Coordinates of C-alpha atoms and ligand atoms in Angstrom, one line a residue:
M1 CA -186.3 85.1 -102.7
A2 CA -187.6 84.0 -99.3
T3 CA -190.9 82.2 -99.5
L4 CA -194.1 83.9 -98.2
F5 CA -196.0 82.2 -95.4
K6 CA -199.0 82.7 -97.5
S7 CA -197.7 80.1 -100.0
L8 CA -197.4 77.6 -97.1
A9 CA -201.0 78.4 -96.0
V10 CA -202.3 78.0 -99.5
F11 CA -200.5 74.7 -99.8
L12 CA -202.1 73.5 -96.6
E13 CA -205.5 74.4 -97.9
K14 CA -204.8 72.2 -100.9
V15 CA -203.7 69.3 -98.6
E16 CA -206.8 69.7 -96.5
A17 CA -209.0 69.6 -99.6
T18 CA -207.8 66.2 -100.8
K19 CA -207.9 62.9 -99.1
K20 CA -205.7 61.2 -101.6
R21 CA -202.3 60.2 -100.2
L22 CA -200.5 60.3 -103.5
E23 CA -201.8 63.7 -104.3
I24 CA -200.7 65.0 -100.9
I25 CA -197.3 63.6 -101.5
A26 CA -197.1 65.1 -105.0
I27 CA -198.2 68.6 -104.0
A28 CA -196.0 68.6 -100.9
A29 CA -193.0 67.6 -103.0
D30 CA -193.7 70.5 -105.4
F31 CA -194.0 72.9 -102.5
L32 CA -190.7 71.6 -100.9
K33 CA -188.9 72.0 -104.3
S34 CA -190.0 75.7 -104.5
L35 CA -188.3 76.5 -101.2
D36 CA -184.8 78.0 -100.5
A37 CA -182.5 75.9 -98.4
E38 CA -183.0 78.1 -95.3
D39 CA -186.8 77.8 -95.6
V40 CA -187.0 74.1 -95.6
E41 CA -186.7 73.2 -91.9
P42 CA -189.0 75.9 -90.6
A43 CA -191.5 75.2 -93.4
V44 CA -191.6 71.4 -92.7
S45 CA -191.9 72.0 -88.9
L46 CA -194.7 74.5 -89.4
I47 CA -196.6 72.2 -91.9
L48 CA -196.5 69.5 -89.2
G49 CA -197.8 71.9 -86.6
R50 CA -194.6 72.5 -84.8
A51 CA -193.2 75.9 -84.1
F52 CA -189.7 74.7 -83.6
P53 CA -187.5 71.7 -84.6
K54 CA -188.2 68.7 -82.5
W55 CA -184.9 68.7 -80.5
S56 CA -185.4 72.3 -79.5
Q57 CA -186.5 72.7 -75.9
K58 CA -188.4 75.9 -76.7
T59 CA -192.2 76.0 -76.2
L60 CA -194.6 78.8 -77.2
D61 CA -196.4 78.8 -73.9
V62 CA -199.3 80.8 -75.1
S63 CA -202.6 80.3 -73.3
W64 CA -205.9 80.3 -75.0
T65 CA -206.9 83.4 -73.0
T66 CA -203.9 85.2 -74.4
L67 CA -204.4 84.0 -78.0
S68 CA -208.2 84.6 -78.1
G69 CA -207.7 88.0 -76.4
V70 CA -205.4 89.1 -79.3
L71 CA -207.8 87.7 -81.9
Q72 CA -210.7 89.7 -80.4
R73 CA -208.6 92.9 -80.2
I74 CA -207.3 93.0 -83.7
T75 CA -210.6 92.2 -85.4
D76 CA -213.6 94.4 -85.1
V77 CA -216.2 91.6 -85.4
D78 CA -218.4 90.3 -82.7
W79 CA -217.0 87.2 -81.0
S80 CA -220.2 85.3 -81.7
V81 CA -218.9 84.9 -85.3
F82 CA -216.1 82.8 -83.8
H83 CA -218.6 80.7 -81.9
E84 CA -220.8 80.2 -84.8
A85 CA -218.0 79.1 -87.1
F86 CA -216.6 76.8 -84.4
A87 CA -220.0 75.3 -83.8
H88 CA -220.2 74.7 -87.6
T89 CA -216.6 73.4 -88.2
G90 CA -215.4 72.2 -84.8
D91 CA -212.1 73.7 -85.8
V92 CA -210.4 76.6 -83.9
G93 CA -208.3 77.6 -86.9
A94 CA -211.2 77.7 -89.3
A95 CA -213.2 79.7 -86.7
A96 CA -210.4 82.3 -86.5
K97 CA -210.3 82.5 -90.3
A98 CA -214.0 83.3 -90.3
L99 CA -213.4 86.0 -87.8
F100 CA -210.7 87.6 -90.0
E101 CA -212.8 87.3 -93.2
K102 CA -215.5 89.4 -91.6
T103 CA -213.2 92.1 -90.3
N104 CA -213.0 95.6 -91.8
V105 CA -211.9 96.5 -95.3
Q106 CA -209.2 98.9 -94.1
R107 CA -207.3 96.1 -92.6
Q108 CA -207.7 94.0 -95.7
T109 CA -206.2 96.7 -97.9
L110 CA -203.3 97.1 -95.5
L111 CA -202.5 93.5 -96.3
Q112 CA -202.1 93.9 -100.0
D113 CA -198.4 94.6 -99.6
E114 CA -197.6 91.1 -98.3
T115 CA -194.3 90.6 -96.6
L116 CA -194.8 87.9 -94.0
T117 CA -192.3 85.2 -94.9
I118 CA -191.8 81.8 -93.4
L119 CA -188.6 83.0 -91.8
E120 CA -190.3 86.0 -90.3
V121 CA -192.9 83.7 -88.8
R122 CA -190.2 81.6 -87.3
R123 CA -188.4 84.7 -85.9
L124 CA -191.6 85.9 -84.2
L125 CA -192.4 82.4 -82.8
D126 CA -188.9 82.4 -81.4
A127 CA -189.4 85.7 -79.8
I128 CA -192.7 84.5 -78.3
A129 CA -191.1 81.4 -76.8
S130 CA -188.2 83.5 -75.4
A131 CA -190.5 85.8 -73.5
T132 CA -190.5 84.4 -70.0
G133 CA -190.7 85.7 -66.5
A134 CA -192.2 89.0 -65.3
G135 CA -194.2 90.8 -68.0
S136 CA -193.9 87.9 -70.4
R137 CA -197.6 87.7 -71.0
E138 CA -197.8 91.3 -72.3
K139 CA -194.7 90.7 -74.3
K140 CA -196.2 87.6 -75.9
E141 CA -199.4 89.5 -76.6
R142 CA -197.5 92.2 -78.4
L143 CA -195.6 89.7 -80.5
I144 CA -198.7 87.7 -81.4
T145 CA -200.4 90.9 -82.4
T146 CA -197.5 91.8 -84.6
L147 CA -197.7 88.4 -86.2
L148 CA -201.4 88.1 -86.7
S149 CA -201.9 91.6 -87.9
Q150 CA -199.6 90.9 -90.9
A151 CA -201.6 87.8 -91.7
S152 CA -204.5 87.2 -94.2
P153 CA -207.4 85.1 -93.1
V154 CA -206.0 81.9 -94.5
E155 CA -202.6 82.5 -92.8
V156 CA -204.4 83.3 -89.5
K157 CA -206.1 79.9 -89.8
Y158 CA -202.8 78.0 -89.8
L159 CA -201.0 80.2 -87.4
V160 CA -203.7 79.6 -84.9
K161 CA -203.5 75.9 -85.5
I162 CA -199.8 76.1 -84.8
F163 CA -200.4 77.9 -81.6
I164 CA -202.9 75.4 -80.4
G165 CA -201.0 72.4 -81.8
E166 CA -203.7 70.7 -83.8
M167 CA -203.3 70.9 -87.6
R168 CA -205.9 68.4 -88.8
T169 CA -204.7 68.7 -92.4
G170 CA -204.1 65.1 -93.2
M171 CA -200.3 65.8 -93.6
H172 CA -198.4 63.6 -91.2
E173 CA -194.8 62.5 -90.7
G174 CA -195.0 59.4 -92.9
L175 CA -196.3 61.3 -95.9
M176 CA -193.8 64.0 -95.3
E177 CA -191.0 61.5 -95.5
Q178 CA -192.3 60.4 -98.9
A179 CA -192.6 64.0 -100.1
V180 CA -189.0 64.7 -99.0
A181 CA -187.7 61.7 -100.9
L182 CA -189.6 62.7 -104.0
A183 CA -188.7 66.4 -103.8
F184 CA -185.0 66.0 -103.4
N185 CA -184.6 62.7 -105.3
V186 CA -183.3 60.7 -102.4
P187 CA -184.3 57.0 -101.7
L188 CA -187.2 56.8 -99.2
A189 CA -185.3 54.3 -97.1
A190 CA -182.4 56.8 -96.6
V191 CA -184.9 59.5 -95.6
Q192 CA -186.6 57.2 -93.1
K193 CA -183.4 56.0 -91.6
A194 CA -182.1 59.6 -91.2
S195 CA -185.4 60.6 -89.7
M196 CA -185.1 57.9 -87.1
T197 CA -181.6 58.8 -86.2
L198 CA -182.2 62.5 -86.0
G199 CA -185.7 62.3 -84.7
D200 CA -186.9 65.1 -86.9
I201 CA -188.1 65.0 -90.5
A202 CA -187.9 68.7 -90.8
E203 CA -184.1 68.7 -90.3
V204 CA -183.7 65.7 -92.5
A205 CA -185.6 67.6 -95.2
A206 CA -183.2 70.5 -95.0
M207 CA -180.2 68.1 -95.2
A208 CA -181.7 66.3 -98.1
K209 CA -182.1 69.6 -100.0
V210 CA -178.5 70.6 -99.4
G211 CA -176.5 67.4 -99.4
G212 CA -178.8 64.8 -100.9
K213 CA -178.4 61.1 -100.2
A214 CA -174.7 61.3 -99.3
Q215 CA -175.3 63.7 -96.4
L216 CA -178.2 61.7 -95.0
E217 CA -176.1 58.5 -95.0
Q218 CA -173.3 59.9 -92.9
L219 CA -175.6 61.2 -90.3
G220 CA -174.8 59.9 -86.7
F221 CA -176.0 60.5 -83.2
Q222 CA -175.0 63.6 -81.3
V223 CA -174.7 63.6 -77.6
F224 CA -177.3 66.0 -76.0
R225 CA -179.6 65.6 -79.0
P226 CA -182.3 63.2 -77.9
V227 CA -183.0 60.2 -80.1
K228 CA -186.6 59.0 -80.8
L229 CA -187.5 56.1 -78.5
M230 CA -188.1 52.5 -79.6
L231 CA -191.7 51.5 -78.7
A232 CA -193.4 48.3 -77.8
Q233 CA -196.5 46.6 -79.1
S234 CA -199.0 45.0 -76.7
A235 CA -199.2 41.3 -76.4
D236 CA -201.8 39.2 -74.5
D237 CA -199.6 36.6 -72.9
V238 CA -196.1 35.1 -72.8
A239 CA -197.0 32.3 -75.2
E240 CA -197.8 34.8 -77.9
V241 CA -194.5 36.6 -77.6
L242 CA -192.5 33.4 -77.5
A243 CA -194.1 32.3 -80.7
Q244 CA -193.5 35.8 -82.3
H245 CA -189.9 35.8 -81.3
G246 CA -189.1 32.4 -82.7
G247 CA -189.4 30.3 -79.5
K248 CA -187.0 32.1 -77.3
T249 CA -186.8 35.7 -76.0
A250 CA -185.6 38.0 -73.3
F251 CA -188.2 39.0 -70.7
E252 CA -187.6 42.0 -68.5
Y253 CA -189.6 43.5 -65.7
K254 CA -191.8 46.3 -66.9
Y255 CA -191.4 49.0 -64.3
D256 CA -194.2 51.5 -63.9
G257 CA -192.3 54.7 -64.0
A258 CA -191.0 57.2 -66.4
R259 CA -188.7 56.5 -69.3
V260 CA -185.5 58.5 -69.4
Q261 CA -182.8 58.8 -72.1
I262 CA -179.6 59.8 -70.5
H263 CA -176.8 61.6 -72.4
K264 CA -173.2 61.9 -71.1
R265 CA -170.1 63.6 -72.3
G266 CA -167.3 63.9 -69.9
G267 CA -168.6 65.4 -66.7
D268 CA -171.8 66.7 -68.3
V269 CA -175.0 64.6 -68.0
R270 CA -178.4 65.4 -69.3
V271 CA -181.7 63.5 -68.9
F272 CA -184.6 63.6 -71.3
S273 CA -188.1 62.4 -70.8
R274 CA -190.1 60.3 -73.2
R275 CA -191.3 63.5 -74.7
L276 CA -187.6 64.3 -75.3
T277 CA -187.8 67.3 -73.1
D278 CA -184.9 68.1 -70.8
V279 CA -185.8 67.0 -67.3
T280 CA -182.2 67.1 -65.9
R281 CA -183.1 69.5 -63.2
S282 CA -186.0 67.4 -61.9
L283 CA -183.8 64.2 -61.5
P284 CA -180.6 65.2 -59.7
E285 CA -180.1 61.6 -58.3
V286 CA -180.1 60.2 -61.8
V287 CA -177.4 62.7 -62.8
K288 CA -175.4 61.9 -59.7
A289 CA -175.7 58.1 -60.3
V290 CA -174.6 58.3 -63.9
K291 CA -171.6 60.6 -63.0
A292 CA -170.5 58.3 -60.3
N293 CA -171.0 55.0 -62.2
V294 CA -170.6 55.4 -65.9
N295 CA -167.0 55.8 -66.9
A296 CA -167.4 56.1 -70.6
S297 CA -166.5 59.6 -71.9
E298 CA -169.5 59.6 -74.2
A299 CA -172.7 57.6 -73.8
I300 CA -176.4 57.5 -74.5
L301 CA -178.3 55.2 -72.2
E302 CA -181.9 54.4 -71.6
G303 CA -183.8 53.4 -68.5
E304 CA -186.9 53.7 -66.4
V305 CA -187.1 55.8 -63.3
I306 CA -189.6 54.7 -60.6
A307 CA -190.8 56.2 -57.4
V308 CA -190.1 54.0 -54.4
D309 CA -191.0 54.1 -50.7
H310 CA -188.3 54.3 -48.0
G311 CA -188.2 50.5 -48.0
G312 CA -187.4 50.5 -51.8
R313 CA -190.8 49.2 -52.9
P314 CA -192.4 50.7 -56.0
I315 CA -195.1 53.3 -55.3
P316 CA -197.7 54.6 -57.8
F317 CA -196.4 56.5 -60.8
Q318 CA -198.5 59.6 -60.1
H319 CA -196.0 60.5 -57.3
L320 CA -193.2 60.5 -59.7
M321 CA -194.9 62.8 -62.1
R322 CA -195.1 65.4 -59.4
R323 CA -191.3 65.5 -59.7
F324 CA -191.5 66.7 -63.3
K325 CA -193.8 69.5 -62.4
R326 CA -192.1 70.9 -59.3
I327 CA -188.7 71.7 -60.6
R328 CA -188.1 74.6 -58.2
E329 CA -188.7 72.4 -55.1
V330 CA -186.6 69.5 -56.3
Q331 CA -184.6 69.3 -53.1
D332 CA -187.7 68.9 -50.9
T333 CA -189.4 66.5 -53.2
A334 CA -186.3 64.4 -53.7
E335 CA -186.3 63.7 -49.9
E336 CA -190.0 63.1 -50.0
I337 CA -190.1 60.7 -52.9
P338 CA -187.0 58.7 -53.5
V339 CA -186.5 57.4 -57.0
A340 CA -184.7 54.3 -58.4
L341 CA -183.2 54.0 -61.8
Y342 CA -183.1 50.8 -63.9
L343 CA -181.1 50.9 -67.1
F344 CA -182.2 48.8 -70.1
D345 CA -180.4 49.9 -73.2
M346 CA -177.4 51.7 -74.6
L347 CA -177.5 53.4 -77.9
Y348 CA -174.2 55.1 -78.2
L349 CA -170.7 54.7 -76.7
N350 CA -167.6 56.8 -77.3
G351 CA -168.4 57.9 -80.8
E352 CA -170.0 54.7 -82.0
S353 CA -173.7 54.1 -82.6
L354 CA -174.8 50.7 -81.1
I355 CA -178.3 50.6 -82.5
S356 CA -177.6 48.1 -85.3
L357 CA -176.1 45.6 -82.8
P358 CA -178.4 42.8 -81.6
Y359 CA -180.2 43.3 -78.3
V360 CA -178.1 40.7 -76.4
Q361 CA -174.9 42.4 -77.4
R362 CA -176.2 45.9 -76.5
R363 CA -177.3 44.5 -73.2
R364 CA -173.8 43.1 -72.6
I365 CA -172.1 46.4 -73.4
L366 CA -174.6 48.1 -71.2
A367 CA -173.7 45.8 -68.3
E368 CA -170.0 46.5 -68.8
N369 CA -170.6 50.3 -68.7
A370 CA -173.3 50.7 -66.1
G371 CA -171.0 50.4 -63.0
G372 CA -173.2 49.9 -60.0
I373 CA -176.5 51.1 -61.6
P374 CA -178.9 48.2 -61.7
L375 CA -180.2 46.9 -65.0
T376 CA -183.8 45.9 -65.5
K377 CA -184.3 42.4 -64.1
Q378 CA -184.1 39.9 -67.0
V379 CA -184.6 36.3 -67.9
I380 CA -183.9 34.7 -71.2
T381 CA -185.9 31.6 -71.8
D382 CA -187.7 29.4 -74.2
R383 CA -190.0 27.9 -71.5
K384 CA -193.5 29.2 -71.1
E385 CA -193.7 28.1 -67.5
E386 CA -190.5 30.0 -66.6
A387 CA -191.8 33.1 -68.3
E388 CA -195.2 32.9 -66.5
A389 CA -193.4 32.5 -63.2
F390 CA -191.3 35.5 -64.0
L391 CA -194.4 37.5 -64.9
K392 CA -196.0 36.6 -61.6
E393 CA -192.9 37.5 -59.7
A394 CA -192.9 41.0 -61.4
I395 CA -196.5 41.6 -60.5
D396 CA -196.0 40.4 -56.9
S397 CA -193.1 42.8 -56.5
G398 CA -195.4 45.7 -57.4
H399 CA -194.4 46.1 -61.1
E400 CA -196.6 46.4 -64.1
G401 CA -195.8 43.3 -66.1
L402 CA -193.1 42.2 -68.5
M403 CA -191.4 43.5 -71.6
A404 CA -190.2 40.9 -74.2
K405 CA -187.3 41.8 -76.4
K406 CA -186.2 39.8 -79.5
L407 CA -182.7 38.5 -78.9
D408 CA -181.3 39.5 -82.3
S409 CA -183.2 42.8 -82.7
P410 CA -181.5 46.1 -83.4
Y411 CA -182.7 49.3 -81.7
T412 CA -185.2 51.0 -84.0
P413 CA -185.7 54.6 -82.9
G414 CA -189.3 55.9 -83.2
A415 CA -190.6 52.5 -84.4
R416 CA -193.3 50.5 -82.7
G417 CA -193.0 46.9 -83.9
K418 CA -192.9 43.2 -82.9
R419 CA -189.3 43.3 -81.7
W420 CA -190.4 44.6 -78.3
F421 CA -193.7 43.5 -76.7
K422 CA -195.2 44.6 -73.5
I423 CA -197.3 42.2 -71.5
K424 CA -199.7 43.7 -69.0
P425 CA -202.2 41.3 -67.5
V426 CA -205.1 43.6 -67.3
L427 CA -207.0 45.2 -70.1
E428 CA -204.6 47.8 -71.2
P429 CA -205.6 51.4 -70.2
L430 CA -205.7 54.0 -73.0
D431 CA -204.1 57.4 -73.0
L432 CA -206.8 59.8 -74.2
V433 CA -207.1 63.6 -74.7
I434 CA -209.8 65.7 -73.0
T435 CA -211.6 67.7 -75.7
A436 CA -214.6 69.0 -73.8
A437 CA -216.0 68.9 -70.3
E438 CA -219.3 69.6 -68.6
Y439 CA -220.2 71.1 -65.2
G440 CA -221.5 68.6 -62.7
Y441 CA -224.5 68.5 -60.5
G442 CA -225.0 69.2 -56.8
R443 CA -221.7 69.3 -55.0
R444 CA -219.9 69.3 -58.3
H445 CA -221.8 72.2 -60.0
E446 CA -218.8 74.5 -59.9
W447 CA -216.5 72.0 -61.4
L448 CA -215.9 70.8 -64.9
S449 CA -216.3 67.2 -63.8
D450 CA -217.6 65.2 -66.7
Y451 CA -214.9 64.8 -69.4
Y452 CA -215.1 64.0 -73.1
L453 CA -212.2 61.7 -74.0
A454 CA -210.8 61.5 -77.5
A455 CA -208.3 59.4 -79.4
R456 CA -206.1 60.6 -82.2
D457 CA -206.9 59.9 -85.8
A458 CA -203.3 59.1 -87.0
V459 CA -204.2 60.0 -90.6
T460 CA -205.9 63.4 -90.1
G461 CA -204.5 64.3 -86.8
E462 CA -208.0 65.0 -85.5
F463 CA -209.1 64.1 -82.0
L464 CA -212.2 62.0 -82.1
N465 CA -214.3 61.4 -79.0
V466 CA -214.6 57.8 -77.8
G467 CA -216.2 58.3 -74.4
K468 CA -217.1 60.4 -71.5
T469 CA -216.5 60.0 -67.8
F470 CA -216.9 61.7 -64.4
K471 CA -215.1 58.9 -62.6
G472 CA -211.6 58.7 -61.2
L473 CA -210.4 62.1 -60.1
T474 CA -210.4 63.3 -56.5
D475 CA -212.2 66.5 -55.5
A476 CA -208.9 68.3 -55.4
E477 CA -207.9 67.0 -58.8
M478 CA -211.2 68.0 -60.2
A479 CA -210.8 71.5 -58.9
E480 CA -207.4 71.8 -60.4
M481 CA -208.6 70.2 -63.7
T482 CA -211.4 72.8 -63.8
K483 CA -208.8 75.6 -63.7
R484 CA -206.6 74.0 -66.3
L485 CA -209.6 73.3 -68.6
K486 CA -210.9 76.8 -68.3
A487 CA -207.6 78.2 -69.5
L488 CA -207.9 76.0 -72.5
A489 CA -211.6 76.7 -73.2
V490 CA -212.4 77.8 -76.8
H491 CA -216.2 77.6 -76.9
E492 CA -219.1 77.1 -74.5
E493 CA -222.5 75.6 -75.3
R494 CA -225.0 75.4 -72.4
N495 CA -223.0 73.6 -69.6
R496 CA -220.4 72.2 -72.0
V497 CA -217.0 73.7 -72.5
F498 CA -214.9 72.8 -75.5
V499 CA -211.2 72.9 -74.9
L500 CA -208.0 72.7 -76.8
P501 CA -206.8 69.2 -76.9
R502 CA -203.8 69.4 -74.5
I503 CA -204.5 67.3 -71.4
V504 CA -203.8 63.6 -71.6
V505 CA -205.3 61.2 -69.2
E506 CA -205.0 57.4 -68.7
V507 CA -208.3 55.7 -68.9
T508 CA -209.4 52.3 -67.8
Y509 CA -212.6 50.7 -69.2
N510 CA -214.5 47.4 -69.3
E511 CA -215.1 47.1 -73.0
I512 CA -215.0 48.8 -76.3
Q513 CA -218.2 48.9 -78.3
K514 CA -219.2 50.1 -81.8
S515 CA -221.2 53.3 -81.4
P516 CA -223.1 55.6 -83.8
K517 CA -223.0 58.2 -81.1
Y518 CA -219.5 59.3 -81.9
K519 CA -217.9 60.2 -85.2
S520 CA -215.2 57.8 -84.4
G521 CA -217.7 54.9 -84.4
M522 CA -216.2 53.6 -81.1
A523 CA -217.2 54.0 -77.5
L524 CA -215.6 52.9 -74.2
R525 CA -217.9 51.4 -71.6
F526 CA -217.4 52.3 -68.0
A527 CA -214.5 54.6 -68.7
R528 CA -212.6 55.9 -65.6
I529 CA -209.6 58.2 -65.4
S530 CA -206.8 56.3 -63.6
R531 CA -204.1 59.1 -63.8
I532 CA -203.2 62.3 -65.5
R533 CA -200.4 61.7 -67.9
E534 CA -198.3 64.9 -67.4
D535 CA -195.5 63.1 -69.4
K536 CA -197.4 62.8 -72.6
T537 CA -198.4 65.3 -75.2
A538 CA -201.6 65.1 -77.2
E539 CA -199.6 64.0 -80.2
E540 CA -198.6 60.9 -78.2
A541 CA -202.2 59.9 -77.2
D542 CA -203.5 56.6 -78.3
T543 CA -205.0 56.4 -81.8
I544 CA -208.4 55.4 -83.1
E545 CA -206.6 52.6 -85.0
K546 CA -205.4 51.1 -81.8
I547 CA -208.9 51.2 -80.3
K548 CA -210.2 49.5 -83.3
H549 CA -207.6 46.9 -83.0
I550 CA -208.4 46.2 -79.3
Y551 CA -212.1 46.1 -80.3
E552 CA -211.3 43.4 -82.9
Q553 CA -209.1 41.4 -80.5
Q554 CA -211.8 41.6 -77.9
F555 CA -214.3 40.3 -80.4
A556 CA -211.9 37.5 -81.5
K557 CA -211.5 36.4 -77.9
K558 CA -215.3 36.4 -77.2
G559 CA -215.8 34.4 -80.3
K560 CA -213.3 31.9 -79.0
Y561 CA -214.9 31.6 -75.6
K562 CA -218.2 30.9 -77.2
T563 CA -217.0 27.9 -79.2
E564 CA -215.0 26.5 -76.3
Ligands
LIG1 P1 -196.2 51.8 -72.6 O1 -195.8 53.2 -72.0 O2 -197.3 51.2 -72.0 O3 -196.3 52.0 -74.1 O4 -195.0 50.8 -72.4 C1 -193.6 51.0 -72.8 C2 -192.9 51.7 -71.7 O5 -192.6 50.9 -70.6 C3 -191.6 52.3 -72.1 O6 -191.8 53.5 -72.8 C4 -190.9 52.5 -70.8 O7 -191.2 53.7 -70.2 C5 -191.5 51.4 -69.9 N1 -190.7 50.3 -69.4 C6 -190.7 49.8 -68.2 N2 -189.8 48.8 -68.1 C7 -189.2 48.7 -69.3 C8 -188.2 47.8 -69.8 N3 -187.6 46.9 -69.0 N4 -187.8 48.0 -71.1 C9 -188.3 49.0 -71.8 N5 -189.3 49.8 -71.4 C10 -189.7 49.7 -70.1

């Protein structure tokens, strides 16, 4: 029998109530075992706060105005109940639950005949995502009403969390991998490898249930299904990476642009952003270049797209991001802001995965297949002086710094490790999420101009504040930001507006300090917004762990200077 959504919500309550990793894994494995095969992918996606599988390009596109409007209409309780519960818990889902717990008895009895299954939730979420164009808001409202009016308070709590994209249960992908291995009796390594290749633990879970280890092992890449990106760790200088890479490594320019994964089959080319969303229509020149230059019948390539001026010199990244937003006006913008593509990796060629091959070999195959498309500028060296000169050359030519790639390293999708380092000479900016904002004074009194900045707690998924700033945005940007934040507002207290954690900004700062002021225990000094990261989701924001690491490094360096 199809599993009720209620069981999933009750399971999540249990996860939330314990902090013990092993216990979470055990109860998750039990829950997974209780599911029918067709329930597994939707259930795992929902547990991780995703309405759809990761490869899907669907988005719910439901604003807080729409969602809170529905919540108000189908409950007969004063909205102050929501505000009180939010002030108490800081959690939108919990506040919605409180609202539904107080609502009338008639509604509660209606719910006794429970029928809302996991599959029905997925079906309705699908319908909500499919409602686009004229009249879509009303249609979404009707569908959300249908969904929420079949839900009990505890179900409402998690449905709302799925709508806003912040689960805060403590269940994350790593634990889910372990639960899948335990539930379906498959080695953890096989689950992790499949999850890297496919980029989605939810689908891997479904496969493990049906075909076990054997099916996971024969999993390969599929063209037009984006693969998770390999990520880089930060390093302080070239000496450090030379040491880490055994004395010799490949340095490449680090271009300040947007990463793209390009898939080709025959005459079809699609381009995915680092969020793995399809940005093909925003980058017609990339499509054209690949069609004209790459002869392979099937290929998955990776590169960086940068904005350049008419003389070909790199210009700030912000200009490029406009391209991703203004899809309808591509033609115009393409003329306004030319882009240049530099390729740096190749993951797949004519039916064969290349990811287990060493970097140098992949780079050679890439060079053989790139036609006239330039590769990232590269130097392989064991000499510190040569590397330093190369870094200087990169900076002088307007680029961000260097990447260092271990010569014998495979491509590890989704992993951030020591095989790739990035070297940026300044204190690395952080990508943080805006969680609240305050109205300014004087000229700025109509704008939300003072922003609370938060990092992600990788374990709980909660966004914890680490600083506040009113610096960095232009007046026009502040006016636009005010509009966007108002649409995300969930609660107001005096002149402060709490918002859903959706907008990611890049923040520079002078120093990280320990601070009792914030729950995170960390605070940035002299924070300033350097750009709005339209290309990043809140899930990709920097973590508290990373900030703690920078704090410790900073401390180690200061200590060193003192003794010198
Ligand atoms: P970060 O975004 O700071 O974590 O740095 C890693 C990013 O640098 C990648 O995701 C790419 O978008 C970008 N990048 C620029 N040049 C290169 C390169 N030569 N190799 C790999 N990534 C690069």
